[in-house]
Tab-separated table of C-alpha atoms and ligand atoms in Angstrom:
chain	number	residue	atom	x	y	z
A	1	UNK	CA	-58.312	113.984	12.310
A	2	UNK	CA	-56.010	115.319	9.757
A	3	UNK	CA	-54.562	114.676	6.399
A	4	UNK	CA	-51.240	116.019	7.581
A	5	UNK	CA	-50.467	113.444	10.223
A	6	UNK	CA	-46.763	112.856	9.842
A	7	UNK	CA	-45.863	109.577	8.213
A	8	UNK	CA	-45.017	106.911	10.733
A	9	UNK	CA	-47.341	108.027	13.461
A	10	UNK	CA	-49.872	105.229	12.968
A	11	UNK	CA	-47.962	102.994	15.322
A	12	UNK	CA	-45.431	103.834	17.957
A	13	UNK	CA	-42.660	102.972	15.549
A	14	UNK	CA	-40.237	105.861	15.136
A	15	UNK	CA	-38.561	106.053	11.780
A	16	UNK	CA	-41.125	103.786	10.159
A	17	UNK	CA	-43.441	105.502	7.683
A	18	UNK	CA	-46.665	103.560	7.202
A	19	UNK	CA	-48.212	104.187	3.802
A	20	UNK	CA	-51.824	104.238	4.899
A	21	UNK	CA	-55.036	105.505	3.364
A	22	UNK	CA	-54.629	109.129	4.487
A	23	UNK	CA	-51.036	109.174	3.268
A	24	UNK	CA	-52.127	107.696	-0.032
A	25	UNK	CA	-54.871	110.322	-0.399
A	26	UNK	CA	-52.302	113.071	0.148
A	27	UNK	CA	-49.876	111.563	-2.284
A	28	UNK	CA	-52.194	110.313	-5.009
A	29	UNK	CA	-51.464	112.955	-7.671
A	30	UNK	CA	-47.721	112.824	-7.010
A	31	UNK	CA	-47.637	109.017	-7.005
A	32	UNK	CA	-49.536	108.917	-10.305
A	33	UNK	CA	-46.956	111.288	-11.724
A	34	UNK	CA	-44.142	108.978	-10.546
A	35	UNK	CA	-45.853	105.974	-12.102
A	36	UNK	CA	-46.108	107.769	-15.434
A	37	UNK	CA	-42.295	107.942	-15.554
A	38	UNK	CA	-42.159	104.277	-16.544
A	39	UNK	CA	-42.490	105.352	-20.169
A	40	UNK	CA	-39.628	106.848	-22.123
A	41	UNK	CA	-41.904	109.405	-23.797
A	42	UNK	CA	-43.092	110.688	-20.408
A	43	UNK	CA	-39.564	110.817	-18.986
A	44	UNK	CA	-38.536	112.957	-21.949
A	45	UNK	CA	-41.465	115.314	-21.401
A	46	UNK	CA	-40.794	115.479	-17.656
A	47	UNK	CA	-37.126	116.327	-18.152
A	48	UNK	CA	-37.971	119.056	-20.660
A	49	UNK	CA	-40.220	120.881	-18.153
A	50	UNK	CA	-40.346	119.309	-14.689
A	51	UNK	CA	-42.500	122.004	-13.088
A	52	UNK	CA	-44.975	122.039	-15.965
A	53	UNK	CA	-45.221	118.255	-15.848
A	54	UNK	CA	-45.871	118.310	-12.098
A	55	UNK	CA	-48.625	120.887	-12.567
A	56	UNK	CA	-50.193	118.796	-15.286
A	57	UNK	CA	-50.565	116.009	-12.732
A	58	UNK	CA	-51.937	118.378	-10.085
A	59	UNK	CA	-49.170	118.184	-7.474
A	60	UNK	CA	-49.371	120.625	-4.571
A	61	UNK	CA	-46.732	123.380	-4.542
A	62	UNK	CA	-44.936	121.562	-1.686
A	63	UNK	CA	-44.898	118.313	-3.628
A	64	UNK	CA	-43.677	120.089	-6.752
A	65	UNK	CA	-40.872	121.720	-4.753
A	66	UNK	CA	-39.861	118.380	-3.251
A	67	UNK	CA	-39.723	116.817	-6.711
A	68	UNK	CA	-37.753	119.677	-8.275
A	69	UNK	CA	-35.308	119.686	-5.329
A	70	UNK	CA	-35.093	115.886	-5.277
A	71	UNK	CA	-35.949	116.110	-1.592
A	72	UNK	CA	-36.633	112.399	-1.156
A	73	UNK	CA	-37.579	112.624	2.520
A	74	UNK	CA	-40.089	115.383	1.748
A	75	UNK	CA	-41.627	113.283	-1.021
A	76	UNK	CA	-42.236	110.497	1.504
A	77	UNK	CA	-43.561	112.968	4.081
A	78	UNK	CA	-45.931	114.476	1.495
A	79	UNK	CA	-47.555	111.163	0.672
A	80	UNK	CA	-45.131	109.430	-1.637
A	81	UNK	CA	-45.046	105.650	-1.650
A	82	UNK	CA	-41.471	104.409	-1.742
A	83	UNK	CA	-42.288	102.144	-4.696
A	84	UNK	CA	-43.578	105.152	-6.647
A	85	UNK	CA	-40.894	107.610	-5.520
A	86	UNK	CA	-38.390	105.008	-6.677
A	87	UNK	CA	-39.495	105.557	-10.309
A	88	UNK	CA	-38.105	109.083	-10.142
A	89	UNK	CA	-34.924	107.857	-8.469
A	90	UNK	CA	-34.407	105.248	-11.196
A	91	UNK	CA	-34.866	107.912	-13.854
A	92	UNK	CA	-32.106	109.891	-12.118
A	93	UNK	CA	-29.860	106.826	-12.050
A	94	UNK	CA	-30.213	106.508	-8.279
A	95	UNK	CA	-30.418	103.188	-6.463
A	96	UNK	CA	-32.548	102.052	-3.528
A	97	UNK	CA	-29.305	102.010	-1.513
A	98	UNK	CA	-28.775	105.669	-2.327
A	99	UNK	CA	-32.295	106.394	-1.051
A	100	UNK	CA	-31.605	104.271	2.022
A	101	UNK	CA	-28.594	106.457	2.685
A	102	UNK	CA	-30.666	109.630	2.305
A	103	UNK	CA	-33.299	108.391	4.758
A	104	UNK	CA	-30.722	107.353	7.341
A	105	UNK	CA	-28.206	110.166	7.014
A	106	UNK	CA	-25.535	108.041	5.388
A	107	UNK	CA	-23.764	108.051	2.098
A	108	UNK	CA	-24.749	105.356	-0.364
A	109	UNK	CA	-21.420	103.614	0.328
A	110	UNK	CA	-22.016	103.653	4.074
A	111	UNK	CA	-25.523	102.334	3.617
A	112	UNK	CA	-24.332	99.511	1.353
A	113	UNK	CA	-21.627	98.660	3.880
A	114	UNK	CA	-24.226	98.517	6.668
A	115	UNK	CA	-26.366	96.158	4.577
A	116	UNK	CA	-23.408	93.927	3.763
A	117	UNK	CA	-22.583	93.818	7.460
A	118	UNK	CA	-25.966	92.176	8.013
A	119	UNK	CA	-28.319	95.112	7.838
A	120	UNK	CA	-29.285	97.688	10.401
A	121	UNK	CA	-30.464	96.198	13.656
A	122	UNK	CA	-31.827	99.330	15.206
A	123	UNK	CA	-35.238	99.173	16.776
A	124	UNK	CA	-37.530	102.088	17.320
A	125	UNK	CA	-35.253	104.297	15.263
A	126	UNK	CA	-32.322	103.868	17.638
A	127	UNK	CA	-29.124	102.240	16.623
A	128	UNK	CA	-28.491	99.352	19.011
A	129	UNK	CA	-26.332	97.038	17.094
B	1	UNK	CA	-58.526	65.808	-9.825
B	2	UNK	CA	-55.855	68.415	-9.417
B	3	UNK	CA	-53.353	68.229	-6.577
B	4	UNK	CA	-50.809	70.547	-4.990
B	5	UNK	CA	-47.365	69.062	-5.520
B	6	UNK	CA	-44.966	71.591	-4.065
B	7	UNK	CA	-44.673	75.080	-2.605
B	8	UNK	CA	-41.805	77.487	-3.090
B	9	UNK	CA	-41.498	80.539	-0.859
B	10	UNK	CA	-39.001	83.064	-2.115
B	11	UNK	CA	-38.054	86.713	-2.021
B	12	UNK	CA	-38.870	88.641	-5.191
B	13	UNK	CA	-36.359	91.492	-4.859
B	14	UNK	CA	-35.782	93.114	-8.290
B	15	UNK	CA	-32.000	93.098	-7.871
B	16	UNK	CA	-32.020	89.267	-7.775
B	17	UNK	CA	-33.496	89.320	-11.275
B	18	UNK	CA	-31.104	92.070	-12.333
B	19	UNK	CA	-28.095	90.085	-11.068
B	20	UNK	CA	-29.229	87.161	-13.242
B	21	UNK	CA	-30.069	89.320	-16.260
B	22	UNK	CA	-26.645	90.977	-16.098
B	23	UNK	CA	-24.662	87.796	-15.510
B	24	UNK	CA	-23.535	88.761	-11.997
B	25	UNK	CA	-24.473	85.553	-10.209
B	26	UNK	CA	-20.791	84.685	-9.635
B	27	UNK	CA	-20.035	88.163	-8.293
B	28	UNK	CA	-18.778	87.878	-4.686
B	29	UNK	CA	-21.717	89.937	-3.417
B	30	UNK	CA	-24.220	87.569	-5.018
B	31	UNK	CA	-22.594	84.145	-5.242
B	32	UNK	CA	-23.720	82.899	-1.829
B	33	UNK	CA	-27.340	83.791	-2.603
B	34	UNK	CA	-27.350	81.859	-5.855
B	35	UNK	CA	-25.389	78.960	-4.359
B	36	UNK	CA	-28.187	78.804	-1.795
B	37	UNK	CA	-30.724	78.394	-4.604
B	38	UNK	CA	-28.907	75.521	-6.311
B	39	UNK	CA	-30.328	72.538	-4.371
B	40	UNK	CA	-33.877	73.869	-4.741
B	41	UNK	CA	-33.409	74.443	-8.447
B	42	UNK	CA	-32.042	70.933	-8.943
B	43	UNK	CA	-35.055	69.395	-7.173
B	44	UNK	CA	-37.501	71.638	-9.038
B	45	UNK	CA	-36.004	70.655	-12.385
B	46	UNK	CA	-37.024	67.070	-11.562
B	47	UNK	CA	-40.523	68.025	-10.406
B	48	UNK	CA	-42.144	69.999	-13.152
B	49	UNK	CA	-45.807	70.862	-12.473
B	50	UNK	CA	-48.563	71.358	-15.053
B	51	UNK	CA	-49.436	74.809	-13.756
B	52	UNK	CA	-48.293	77.192	-11.002
B	53	UNK	CA	-50.198	79.691	-8.855
B	54	UNK	CA	-47.916	82.615	-8.021
B	55	UNK	CA	-48.928	84.749	-5.039
B	56	UNK	CA	-47.327	88.158	-5.414
B	57	UNK	CA	-47.809	91.906	-5.271
B	58	UNK	CA	-47.420	94.566	-7.890
B	59	UNK	CA	-45.037	97.499	-7.298
B	60	UNK	CA	-46.426	100.447	-9.320
B	61	UNK	CA	-46.083	98.617	-12.623
B	62	UNK	CA	-49.264	96.744	-13.471
B	63	UNK	CA	-51.583	98.533	-11.021
B	64	UNK	CA	-51.828	102.225	-10.144
B	65	UNK	CA	-53.040	103.599	-6.804
B	66	UNK	CA	-56.451	104.603	-8.165
B	67	UNK	CA	-57.634	101.025	-7.642
B	68	UNK	CA	-56.067	98.973	-4.849
B	69	UNK	CA	-57.514	95.453	-4.770
B	70	UNK	CA	-56.862	93.690	-1.493
B	71	UNK	CA	-56.909	90.294	-3.235
B	72	UNK	CA	-57.096	89.765	-6.990
B	73	UNK	CA	-56.642	87.028	-9.584
B	74	UNK	CA	-55.573	87.137	-13.210
B	75	UNK	CA	-57.841	85.322	-15.655
B	76	UNK	CA	-55.906	85.973	-18.867
B	77	UNK	CA	-54.301	83.603	-21.370
B	78	UNK	CA	-51.224	85.811	-21.525
B	79	UNK	CA	-49.487	88.264	-19.195
B	80	UNK	CA	-46.893	90.617	-20.734
B	81	UNK	CA	-43.760	91.325	-18.703
B	82	UNK	CA	-43.952	94.942	-17.489
B	83	UNK	CA	-41.507	97.669	-18.407
B	84	UNK	CA	-40.819	99.016	-14.913
B	85	UNK	CA	-39.116	102.127	-16.231
B	86	UNK	CA	-35.765	100.748	-17.360
B	87	UNK	CA	-36.838	98.356	-20.125
B	88	UNK	CA	-38.522	95.021	-19.590
B	89	UNK	CA	-36.587	92.073	-18.190
B	90	UNK	CA	-35.221	89.818	-20.933
B	91	UNK	CA	-37.461	86.934	-19.885
B	92	UNK	CA	-40.446	85.292	-21.587
B	93	UNK	CA	-43.955	86.632	-21.244
B	94	UNK	CA	-46.128	84.582	-18.939
B	95	UNK	CA	-48.695	82.150	-20.297
B	96	UNK	CA	-51.884	81.940	-18.259
B	97	UNK	CA	-54.398	79.182	-17.592
B	98	UNK	CA	-57.753	80.918	-17.888
B	99	UNK	CA	-59.785	77.782	-17.166
B	100	UNK	CA	-58.037	77.158	-13.870
B	101	UNK	CA	-58.197	80.886	-13.007
B	102	UNK	CA	-61.964	80.937	-13.513
B	103	UNK	CA	-62.422	77.760	-11.493
B	104	UNK	CA	-60.363	79.168	-8.613
B	105	UNK	CA	-62.240	82.466	-8.806
B	106	UNK	CA	-65.631	80.787	-8.577
B	107	UNK	CA	-64.596	78.474	-5.741
B	108	UNK	CA	-63.011	81.285	-3.774
B	109	UNK	CA	-65.975	83.641	-4.223
B	110	UNK	CA	-68.260	80.823	-3.090
B	111	UNK	CA	-66.108	80.563	0.025
B	112	UNK	CA	-66.442	84.286	0.721
B	113	UNK	CA	-63.209	85.582	-0.831
B	114	UNK	CA	-64.484	88.254	-3.225
B	115	UNK	CA	-61.495	88.599	-5.506
B	116	UNK	CA	-60.961	91.414	-7.991
B	117	UNK	CA	-60.498	90.084	-11.534
B	118	UNK	CA	-57.718	91.132	-13.905
B	119	UNK	CA	-58.468	90.257	-17.525
B	120	UNK	CA	-55.379	92.192	-18.571
B	121	UNK	CA	-52.267	92.503	-16.429
B	122	UNK	CA	-48.631	93.360	-16.955
B	123	UNK	CA	-46.610	91.325	-14.470
B	124	UNK	CA	-43.629	92.892	-12.722
B	125	UNK	CA	-40.592	91.619	-10.809
B	126	UNK	CA	-42.869	90.447	-7.999
B	127	UNK	CA	-43.930	87.588	-10.283
B	128	UNK	CA	-41.027	87.203	-12.723
B	129	UNK	CA	-38.186	87.129	-10.186
B	130	UNK	CA	-39.662	84.092	-8.375
B	131	UNK	CA	-40.015	82.377	-11.757
B	132	UNK	CA	-36.316	83.113	-12.354
B	133	UNK	CA	-35.401	81.802	-8.902
B	134	UNK	CA	-37.157	78.577	-9.914
B	135	UNK	CA	-35.945	78.489	-13.539
B	136	UNK	CA	-32.808	80.502	-14.194
B	137	UNK	CA	-32.664	79.728	-17.924
B	138	UNK	CA	-36.230	79.506	-19.209
B	139	UNK	CA	-35.307	79.825	-22.890
B	140	UNK	CA	-38.378	80.674	-24.930
B	141	UNK	CA	-40.956	79.863	-22.262
B	142	UNK	CA	-41.402	79.347	-18.525
B	143	UNK	CA	-41.849	75.721	-17.437
B	144	UNK	CA	-45.651	75.911	-17.242
B	145	UNK	CA	-48.663	78.242	-17.344
B	146	UNK	CA	-49.161	80.548	-14.371
B	147	UNK	CA	-52.156	81.902	-12.457
B	148	UNK	CA	-51.280	85.223	-10.760
B	149	UNK	CA	-52.846	85.808	-7.358
B	150	UNK	CA	-52.289	89.384	-6.227
B	151	UNK	CA	-52.234	90.772	-2.700
B	152	UNK	CA	-52.116	94.398	-1.625
B	153	UNK	CA	-49.100	94.607	0.650
B	154	UNK	CA	-47.988	98.163	-0.098
B	155	UNK	CA	-50.920	100.247	1.146
B	156	UNK	CA	-52.183	99.943	4.716
B	157	UNK	CA	-54.443	98.204	5.652
B	158	UNK	CA	-52.961	95.106	4.098
B	159	UNK	CA	-55.074	91.985	4.614
B	160	UNK	CA	-54.371	90.343	7.950
B	161	UNK	CA	-52.021	87.395	8.163
B	162	UNK	CA	-54.976	85.332	9.387
B	163	UNK	CA	-57.020	86.248	6.327
B	164	UNK	CA	-54.124	85.332	4.038
B	165	UNK	CA	-53.785	81.948	5.716
B	166	UNK	CA	-57.542	81.364	5.407
B	167	UNK	CA	-57.420	82.360	1.737
B	168	UNK	CA	-54.647	79.842	1.251
B	169	UNK	CA	-56.731	77.108	2.855
B	170	UNK	CA	-59.649	77.953	0.565
B	171	UNK	CA	-57.244	78.015	-2.391
B	172	UNK	CA	-56.102	74.505	-1.512
B	173	UNK	CA	-59.716	73.276	-1.497
B	174	UNK	CA	-60.356	75.080	-4.787
B	175	UNK	CA	-57.341	73.414	-6.413
B	176	UNK	CA	-58.316	69.967	-5.139
B	177	UNK	CA	-61.826	70.394	-6.555
B	178	UNK	CA	-60.546	71.146	-10.074
B	179	UNK	CA	-61.675	68.211	-12.202
B	180	UNK	CA	-58.555	68.054	-14.409
B	181	UNK	CA	-55.663	65.790	-13.480
B	182	UNK	CA	-53.171	68.561	-12.944
B	183	UNK	CA	-50.094	68.881	-10.793
B	184	UNK	CA	-50.259	72.368	-9.289
B	185	UNK	CA	-47.270	74.196	-7.821
B	186	UNK	CA	-47.544	77.187	-5.495
B	187	UNK	CA	-45.195	80.127	-5.138
B	188	UNK	CA	-45.478	82.435	-2.143
B	189	UNK	CA	-43.297	85.466	-2.725
B	190	UNK	CA	-41.787	88.459	-0.959
B	191	UNK	CA	-39.772	89.188	2.155
B	192	UNK	CA	-37.937	88.566	4.216
B	193	UNK	CA	-37.415	91.368	6.781
B	194	UNK	CA	-36.737	94.763	5.238
B	195	UNK	CA	-37.667	98.406	5.332
B	196	UNK	CA	-37.058	100.810	2.456
B	197	UNK	CA	-37.979	104.261	3.824
B	198	UNK	CA	-37.681	106.198	7.073
B	199	UNK	CA	-34.889	106.451	9.597
B	200	UNK	CA	-35.224	102.700	10.164
B	201	UNK	CA	-34.464	101.965	6.468
B	202	UNK	CA	-32.097	99.035	6.107
B	203	UNK	CA	-33.649	97.265	9.078
B	204	UNK	CA	-33.053	93.498	9.053
B	205	UNK	CA	-34.249	91.091	11.734
B	206	UNK	CA	-32.549	87.701	11.350
B	207	UNK	CA	-34.091	86.292	14.536
B	208	UNK	CA	-37.572	87.022	13.266
B	209	UNK	CA	-36.714	85.636	9.845
B	210	UNK	CA	-35.372	82.412	11.382
B	211	UNK	CA	-38.535	82.051	13.457
B	212	UNK	CA	-40.668	82.660	10.348
B	213	UNK	CA	-38.678	80.177	8.257
B	214	UNK	CA	-39.197	77.448	10.855
B	215	UNK	CA	-42.836	78.213	11.643
B	216	UNK	CA	-43.964	78.476	8.026
B	217	UNK	CA	-43.330	74.747	7.866
B	218	UNK	CA	-44.284	73.555	11.321
B	219	UNK	CA	-46.631	76.113	12.866
B	220	UNK	CA	-48.187	78.479	10.296
B	221	UNK	CA	-51.108	79.225	12.619
B	222	UNK	CA	-48.620	80.975	14.906
B	223	UNK	CA	-47.627	83.272	12.034
B	224	UNK	CA	-51.253	83.816	11.048
B	225	UNK	CA	-51.864	85.198	14.552
B	226	UNK	CA	-49.403	88.070	14.093
B	227	UNK	CA	-50.993	91.513	13.806
B	228	UNK	CA	-50.085	94.009	11.101
B	229	UNK	CA	-48.430	96.182	13.724
B	230	UNK	CA	-46.336	93.302	14.994
B	231	UNK	CA	-45.323	92.352	11.451
B	232	UNK	CA	-44.265	95.914	10.629
B	233	UNK	CA	-42.419	96.175	13.938
B	234	UNK	CA	-40.590	92.878	13.569
B	235	UNK	CA	-40.185	92.475	9.812
B	236	UNK	CA	-40.102	96.139	8.747
B	237	UNK	CA	-42.642	98.220	6.858
B	238	UNK	CA	-42.030	96.282	3.640
B	239	UNK	CA	-41.271	92.949	5.330
B	240	UNK	CA	-44.984	92.661	6.065
B	241	UNK	CA	-45.255	91.247	2.544
B	242	UNK	CA	-44.242	87.907	4.103
B	243	UNK	CA	-47.987	87.430	4.639
B	244	UNK	CA	-48.045	86.162	1.043
B	245	UNK	CA	-46.102	83.067	2.128
B	246	UNK	CA	-49.101	82.182	4.306
B	247	UNK	CA	-51.374	81.921	1.259
B	248	UNK	CA	-49.014	79.362	-0.248
B	249	UNK	CA	-48.729	77.532	3.073
B	250	UNK	CA	-52.466	77.497	3.701
B	251	UNK	CA	-53.065	75.731	0.395
B	252	UNK	CA	-50.679	72.924	1.341
B	253	UNK	CA	-51.236	69.932	3.589
B	254	UNK	CA	-50.902	70.156	7.337
B	255	UNK	CA	-47.706	68.126	7.241
B	256	UNK	CA	-45.229	68.912	4.515
B	257	UNK	CA	-41.599	68.044	3.881
B	258	UNK	CA	-38.910	70.648	3.603
B	259	UNK	CA	-36.713	70.034	0.568
B	260	UNK	CA	-34.378	72.962	1.065
B	261	UNK	CA	-34.135	76.402	2.589
B	262	UNK	CA	-31.580	79.162	2.560
B	263	UNK	CA	-31.185	82.678	3.956
B	264	UNK	CA	-28.983	85.499	2.753
B	265	UNK	CA	-28.340	89.152	3.652
B	266	UNK	CA	-28.420	91.438	1.750
B	267	UNK	CA	-30.217	91.304	-1.572
B	268	UNK	CA	-30.021	95.069	-2.072
B	269	UNK	CA	-31.901	96.363	1.010
B	270	UNK	CA	-33.514	93.078	1.927
B	271	UNK	CA	-33.000	89.813	3.726
B	272	UNK	CA	-33.614	87.143	1.088
B	273	UNK	CA	-35.066	83.741	1.882
B	274	UNK	CA	-35.987	80.645	-0.052
B	275	UNK	CA	-37.904	77.647	1.286
B	276	UNK	CA	-39.041	74.724	-0.845
B	277	UNK	CA	-41.582	72.205	0.418
B	278	UNK	CA	-42.818	68.917	-0.974
B	279	UNK	CA	-46.526	68.688	-0.274
B	280	UNK	CA	-46.214	65.012	0.623
B	281	UNK	CA	-45.916	64.240	4.322
B	282	UNK	CA	-42.465	63.199	5.534
B	283	UNK	CA	-41.761	59.582	4.644
B	284	UNK	CA	-40.514	57.379	7.469
B	285	UNK	CA	-36.786	56.924	7.049
C	1	LIG	FE1	-42.881	93.151	-3.015
């Protein structure tokens, strides 16, 4: 049992994080912080003091570091839900294609090109077409 | 008595709404998607219902993670359009039908579906984008009142596909037992295959999507038998939201008539599908 089971280990599906109950427990404070960024007033406060804002929401030091560094993969690994993490990305002017590139080791342009070519057909985390 | 008149299954990807809101529907990257909607929209314009039940999920806009209802229903007279963090979509707020909501709630609870109740709810792209797919230019108001039916598809364990299909069947009985003479439309939203995070992000599975598109009409029980693991494997970690189509399908008759369907890749990171069904059985030619 652990609360630090790496994301994606629920099934034998490499490269596929499953946002399950344990993940959501780990990420709750951070995800609530992301959700708060829907309001302009909160975005302003966040940008004025990111670390202070994270502490207000009770993020762990690792989560705070991931947020400050914009380490998107770490945010997912530390319990972030992609729909919540996306709120921070939007605030930064980043797209879901940019995040897709980060998660797959591509630039945003490469990721967009892969989508326009019909999407990625890899299974089990391996590229096979 | 009320009757189900049609069912529309459609993706609810935010970028589809954004492309419409920003006038990009003729853009080469989007034109084929919107061209694929045209025949459905033309038919829908001729078949206006009295009320619509929209099966959708929220994406961190109306519901936080402190409460995660597996199934829920809105019972309000009015649902504001959510500000998702970049200003609200320039579309009308949604008018509810509280009487129908409360009837559906009671019928469904009596059948063993213990829904969570939202008396206040901001609705996000999961609900408004399908309304835009149906009605691109709503003007001051959407074509009819809406009952939101919410499904948790973003936190595991999502309800099983079988449970969604069974809920849909109970929803169909609940609609048919409503004493008002109302034409009820159903929207099942989400999908098709996609995955947003992880090394498999960008995953698209057109073979699975084609199978799903065919079976949703002709063999929904086959889809209802798929496990969560199989859905995540085949449709991607976010593609599992296709289970919401099964609620729409379950509420329709055993035999339905396809009016139109279309498939397009990509709508941002997603395979986008639309399938419109007339609830009347196929007429002999
Ligand atoms: Fe969704």
